[in-house]
Coordinates of C-alpha atoms in Angstrom, one line a residue:
M22 CA 40.7 -42.7 52.1
T23 CA 42.9 -45.0 54.2
E24 CA 46.4 -43.9 55.3
L25 CA 48.1 -46.6 53.3
Y26 CA 46.1 -45.7 50.1
A27 CA 47.0 -42.1 50.6
Y28 CA 50.6 -43.1 51.2
R29 CA 50.5 -45.0 47.9
L30 CA 49.5 -41.9 46.1
I31 CA 52.3 -39.9 47.7
C32 CA 54.8 -42.5 46.6
K33 CA 53.5 -42.5 43.0
S34 CA 53.9 -38.8 42.9
Y35 CA 57.6 -39.3 43.8
I36 CA 57.9 -41.8 40.9
N37 CA 56.2 -39.3 38.4
T38 CA 58.7 -36.7 39.5
Q39 CA 61.6 -39.0 38.9
Y40 CA 60.3 -40.1 35.6
S41 CA 59.7 -36.5 34.4
A42 CA 63.2 -35.5 35.6
K43 CA 64.8 -38.4 33.6
V44 CA 62.9 -37.5 30.4
Y45 CA 63.7 -33.9 30.7
S46 CA 67.4 -34.8 31.2
R47 CA 67.4 -36.9 28.1
K48 CA 65.8 -34.3 26.0
T49 CA 68.3 -31.6 27.0
A50 CA 71.4 -33.8 26.9
H51 CA 72.4 -32.3 23.6
N52 CA 72.1 -28.8 24.8
Q53 CA 74.4 -26.9 27.1
A54 CA 75.3 -28.7 30.4
T55 CA 73.6 -26.0 32.5
D56 CA 70.3 -26.6 30.6
A57 CA 70.4 -30.3 31.5
Q58 CA 71.0 -29.9 35.2
V59 CA 68.0 -31.6 36.9
N60 CA 67.8 -32.7 40.5
I61 CA 66.8 -36.4 39.9
P62 CA 65.7 -38.2 43.1
T63 CA 67.6 -41.4 43.6
F64 CA 65.8 -42.9 46.6
M65 CA 64.3 -45.8 44.6
S66 CA 65.8 -48.6 42.5
E67 CA 64.2 -49.7 39.3
T68 CA 63.0 -52.8 41.2
Q69 CA 61.2 -50.6 43.7
L70 CA 59.7 -48.5 41.0
S71 CA 58.2 -51.6 39.4
L72 CA 56.3 -52.4 42.6
F73 CA 53.9 -49.5 41.8
E74 CA 52.6 -51.0 38.6
D75 CA 48.9 -51.6 39.1
S76 CA 49.1 -55.1 37.8
T77 CA 51.6 -56.2 40.4
F78 CA 50.9 -53.8 43.3
N79 CA 51.4 -55.3 46.8
E80 CA 50.7 -53.0 49.7
R81 CA 53.2 -54.8 52.0
E82 CA 56.0 -54.3 49.5
L83 CA 55.1 -50.6 49.4
I84 CA 56.5 -50.0 52.9
P85 CA 59.6 -48.0 52.3
T86 CA 63.1 -49.0 53.3
N87 CA 64.6 -45.6 52.5
A88 CA 64.6 -42.7 55.0
K89 CA 63.5 -40.2 52.3
I90 CA 60.0 -41.8 52.4
P91 CA 58.1 -41.6 55.7
I92 CA 56.5 -44.6 57.4
P93 CA 52.9 -43.6 58.3
P94 CA 51.4 -44.6 61.7
G95 CA 49.4 -47.9 61.5
T96 CA 51.7 -49.4 58.8
Y97 CA 52.3 -52.6 60.6
A98 CA 49.6 -55.1 61.8
N99 CA 52.0 -56.7 64.4
V100 CA 55.5 -56.8 65.6
T101 CA 56.4 -59.8 63.4
E102 CA 55.7 -57.7 60.3
L103 CA 57.8 -54.9 61.7
A104 CA 60.7 -57.2 62.5
Q105 CA 60.7 -58.7 59.0
H106 CA 60.8 -55.3 57.5
C107 CA 63.6 -54.1 59.8
N108 CA 65.7 -57.0 58.7
N109 CA 65.5 -55.8 55.1
C110 CA 65.9 -52.1 56.0
H111 CA 68.4 -49.7 54.5
R112 CA 66.9 -46.4 55.6
C113 CA 70.4 -45.5 56.9
G114 CA 74.0 -46.8 56.4
L115 CA 73.8 -49.0 59.5
G116 CA 71.9 -51.5 57.5
N117 CA 75.0 -52.2 55.5
T118 CA 77.1 -53.3 58.5
R119 CA 74.6 -55.2 60.7
T120 CA 74.5 -58.9 61.4
H121 CA 70.9 -58.7 62.6
A122 CA 68.4 -56.0 63.1
V123 CA 67.7 -55.9 66.8
V124 CA 63.9 -55.3 67.2
G125 CA 62.9 -56.2 70.7
R126 CA 62.2 -58.9 73.3
G127 CA 59.7 -59.4 76.1
N128 CA 56.0 -59.5 76.7
L129 CA 54.1 -58.0 73.7
R130 CA 51.3 -56.9 76.1
S131 CA 53.6 -55.3 78.7
L132 CA 52.6 -52.3 80.8
I133 CA 56.2 -51.2 80.8
M134 CA 58.5 -50.7 77.8
I135 CA 62.2 -50.0 78.2
I136 CA 64.0 -48.1 75.4
G137 CA 67.7 -48.1 75.0
E138 CA 70.1 -46.5 72.6
A139 CA 71.4 -49.0 70.1
P140 CA 72.6 -52.7 69.9
G141 CA 76.1 -53.6 70.9
Q142 CA 78.1 -56.5 69.6
S143 CA 76.3 -59.2 71.6
E144 CA 72.9 -57.8 70.5
D145 CA 74.0 -57.6 66.9
E146 CA 75.1 -61.3 67.0
T147 CA 71.9 -62.6 68.6
G148 CA 69.3 -60.2 67.2
L149 CA 68.0 -59.5 70.8
P150 CA 68.4 -56.2 72.8
F151 CA 70.2 -56.0 76.1
V152 CA 71.7 -59.5 76.2
G153 CA 75.3 -58.5 77.0
R154 CA 76.7 -57.4 80.4
S155 CA 74.4 -54.3 80.4
G156 CA 71.4 -56.5 79.7
Q157 CA 72.3 -59.0 82.4
L158 CA 72.5 -56.1 84.9
L159 CA 69.2 -54.7 83.7
D160 CA 67.5 -58.0 84.2
K161 CA 68.9 -58.2 87.8
I162 CA 67.6 -54.6 88.5
L163 CA 64.2 -55.6 87.2
A164 CA 64.2 -58.8 89.2
S165 CA 65.0 -56.9 92.4
V166 CA 61.4 -55.5 92.3
N167 CA 59.9 -58.7 90.8
L168 CA 59.6 -57.5 87.2
T169 CA 60.5 -59.8 84.3
T170 CA 60.6 -59.5 80.5
E171 CA 58.5 -62.7 80.4
N172 CA 55.6 -61.1 82.2
D173 CA 55.9 -57.4 82.6
I174 CA 58.5 -55.8 80.3
Y175 CA 59.1 -55.2 76.6
I176 CA 62.6 -54.0 75.6
A177 CA 63.6 -52.1 72.4
N178 CA 66.2 -49.6 71.2
I179 CA 66.1 -46.2 69.5
N180 CA 68.1 -47.8 66.7
K181 CA 67.7 -51.3 65.4
C182 CA 71.2 -51.7 64.0
R183 CA 74.6 -51.6 65.7
P184 CA 76.7 -48.4 65.0
P185 CA 80.3 -49.3 64.2
E186 CA 82.5 -49.4 67.3
N187 CA 79.4 -48.9 69.4
R188 CA 79.4 -45.2 68.8
V189 CA 76.4 -43.0 69.6
P190 CA 73.9 -43.1 66.6
T191 CA 73.9 -39.9 64.6
P192 CA 70.8 -37.7 64.5
E193 CA 70.2 -38.9 60.9
E194 CA 70.4 -42.5 61.9
I195 CA 68.0 -41.9 64.8
A196 CA 65.5 -40.1 62.5
A197 CA 65.7 -42.9 60.0
C198 CA 64.9 -45.6 62.6
K199 CA 62.4 -43.7 64.8
P200 CA 59.3 -44.6 62.8
Y201 CA 59.9 -48.3 63.6
L202 CA 60.1 -47.5 67.3
L203 CA 57.0 -45.3 67.2
E204 CA 55.2 -48.3 65.6
Q205 CA 56.5 -50.6 68.3
I206 CA 55.1 -48.2 71.0
R207 CA 51.8 -48.2 69.2
L208 CA 51.6 -52.0 68.9
I209 CA 52.8 -52.7 72.5
D210 CA 50.8 -49.8 73.9
P211 CA 52.7 -49.5 77.2
K212 CA 51.5 -47.3 80.0
I213 CA 55.1 -46.7 81.3
I214 CA 58.2 -46.1 79.2
L215 CA 61.7 -46.2 80.8
L216 CA 64.3 -44.3 78.8
T217 CA 67.8 -45.5 79.4
G218 CA 70.3 -42.7 78.9
A219 CA 70.3 -39.3 77.3
T220 CA 70.2 -40.6 73.7
A221 CA 66.9 -42.4 74.4
V222 CA 65.4 -39.4 76.2
K223 CA 66.3 -37.0 73.5
G224 CA 65.3 -39.4 70.7
I225 CA 61.8 -39.8 72.1
T226 CA 60.9 -36.6 74.0
G227 CA 63.3 -34.1 72.5
D228 CA 64.6 -33.2 75.9
K229 CA 68.3 -32.3 75.7
R230 CA 69.1 -32.2 79.4
G231 CA 71.7 -34.5 80.8
I232 CA 70.5 -37.8 82.3
T233 CA 71.8 -36.8 85.7
K234 CA 69.5 -33.8 85.7
I235 CA 66.3 -35.6 84.8
R236 CA 66.6 -39.2 85.9
G237 CA 63.9 -40.4 88.2
Q238 CA 61.4 -37.8 87.1
W239 CA 58.1 -38.6 85.6
L240 CA 57.6 -37.0 82.2
E241 CA 54.5 -37.2 80.0
W242 CA 54.8 -37.9 76.3
E243 CA 52.0 -38.7 74.0
G244 CA 49.7 -39.6 76.9
R245 CA 52.2 -42.0 78.4
L246 CA 54.4 -41.8 81.6
C247 CA 58.1 -41.8 80.9
M248 CA 60.9 -42.0 83.3
P249 CA 64.6 -41.3 82.3
I250 CA 66.9 -43.8 84.1
F251 CA 70.6 -44.5 83.9
H252 CA 71.8 -46.8 81.2
P253 CA 73.0 -50.1 82.7
S254 CA 76.4 -49.6 81.0
Y255 CA 76.9 -46.4 83.0
L256 CA 76.2 -48.4 86.2
L257 CA 78.8 -51.0 85.2
R258 CA 81.3 -48.2 85.0
N259 CA 80.2 -46.9 88.4
P260 CA 79.9 -49.9 90.7
S261 CA 79.6 -48.2 94.0
K262 CA 76.4 -48.7 96.0
E263 CA 76.9 -45.9 98.5
K264 CA 74.1 -43.4 99.1
G265 CA 74.0 -40.9 96.3
S266 CA 75.9 -43.2 93.8
P267 CA 74.3 -44.0 90.4
K268 CA 73.5 -47.5 91.6
W269 CA 71.8 -46.2 94.7
L270 CA 69.8 -43.7 92.6
M271 CA 68.8 -46.5 90.3
W272 CA 67.4 -48.4 93.2
Q273 CA 65.3 -45.4 94.2
D274 CA 64.1 -45.1 90.6
I275 CA 63.2 -48.7 90.0
Q276 CA 61.2 -48.8 93.3
A277 CA 59.2 -45.8 92.0
V278 CA 58.6 -47.6 88.8
R279 CA 57.3 -50.6 90.6
A280 CA 55.0 -48.5 92.7
K281 CA 53.6 -46.8 89.6
F282 CA 53.2 -50.2 87.9
D283 CA 51.2 -51.5 90.8
E284 CA 49.0 -48.4 90.8
I285 CA 48.2 -48.6 87.1
R286 CA 47.6 -52.4 87.3
N287 CA 45.3 -52.1 90.3
N288 CA 43.3 -49.3 88.8
G289 CA 42.7 -51.4 85.7

């Protein structure tokens, strides 16, 4: 049994539960109110329910855009499919306020993947991650060790939609969007993952330590090497380049990343 077929059966069981609950509710409507209280799931519209009719079933349409239904590993064949689905996603409330879902940019066969927190205004407007001031600084940092998004790097975020006022995504929003990121990681298959800031670190590894305590350390997650680094926006707020400053520490970290990149590439 394929994962997608098994997943279809799970979704149908949800529908049966909903249907049974509605029927029960109608039958008991004339009885006392307490007798008619039924927890009716509301995670699917009537249009979504019709997708499961055998005569019109389409596996791609089955992919859920509601956070109450999981997205199993292996759902997407490529990043293009994932991006199309993200742009129709409402697994959390951020889908109601976005201009664009911000999926990723860079080389789809990169050895290095950089994961940020969430899009800002510039990213929401363009549909691309790290294109504002923080992104420009990140590109300069990468260029300082001869790394580029065209050849060596793929960039994505924990969340694909911009939180209002650029606030930190809530745990519920992160959980709703995380399946997309996990699918991106599976499709890109990087050997090195750079986690920019504490939100990215916690969202991927579950490590709750502050970024100043763990930056520059190699962590292993799901068979991949991860390094927490400062978010570029933090560096913009701390422009000093003196020894021990955040920018100085970032320079040490990015050189370590370059060395590990060369080691992995040379070892094939």
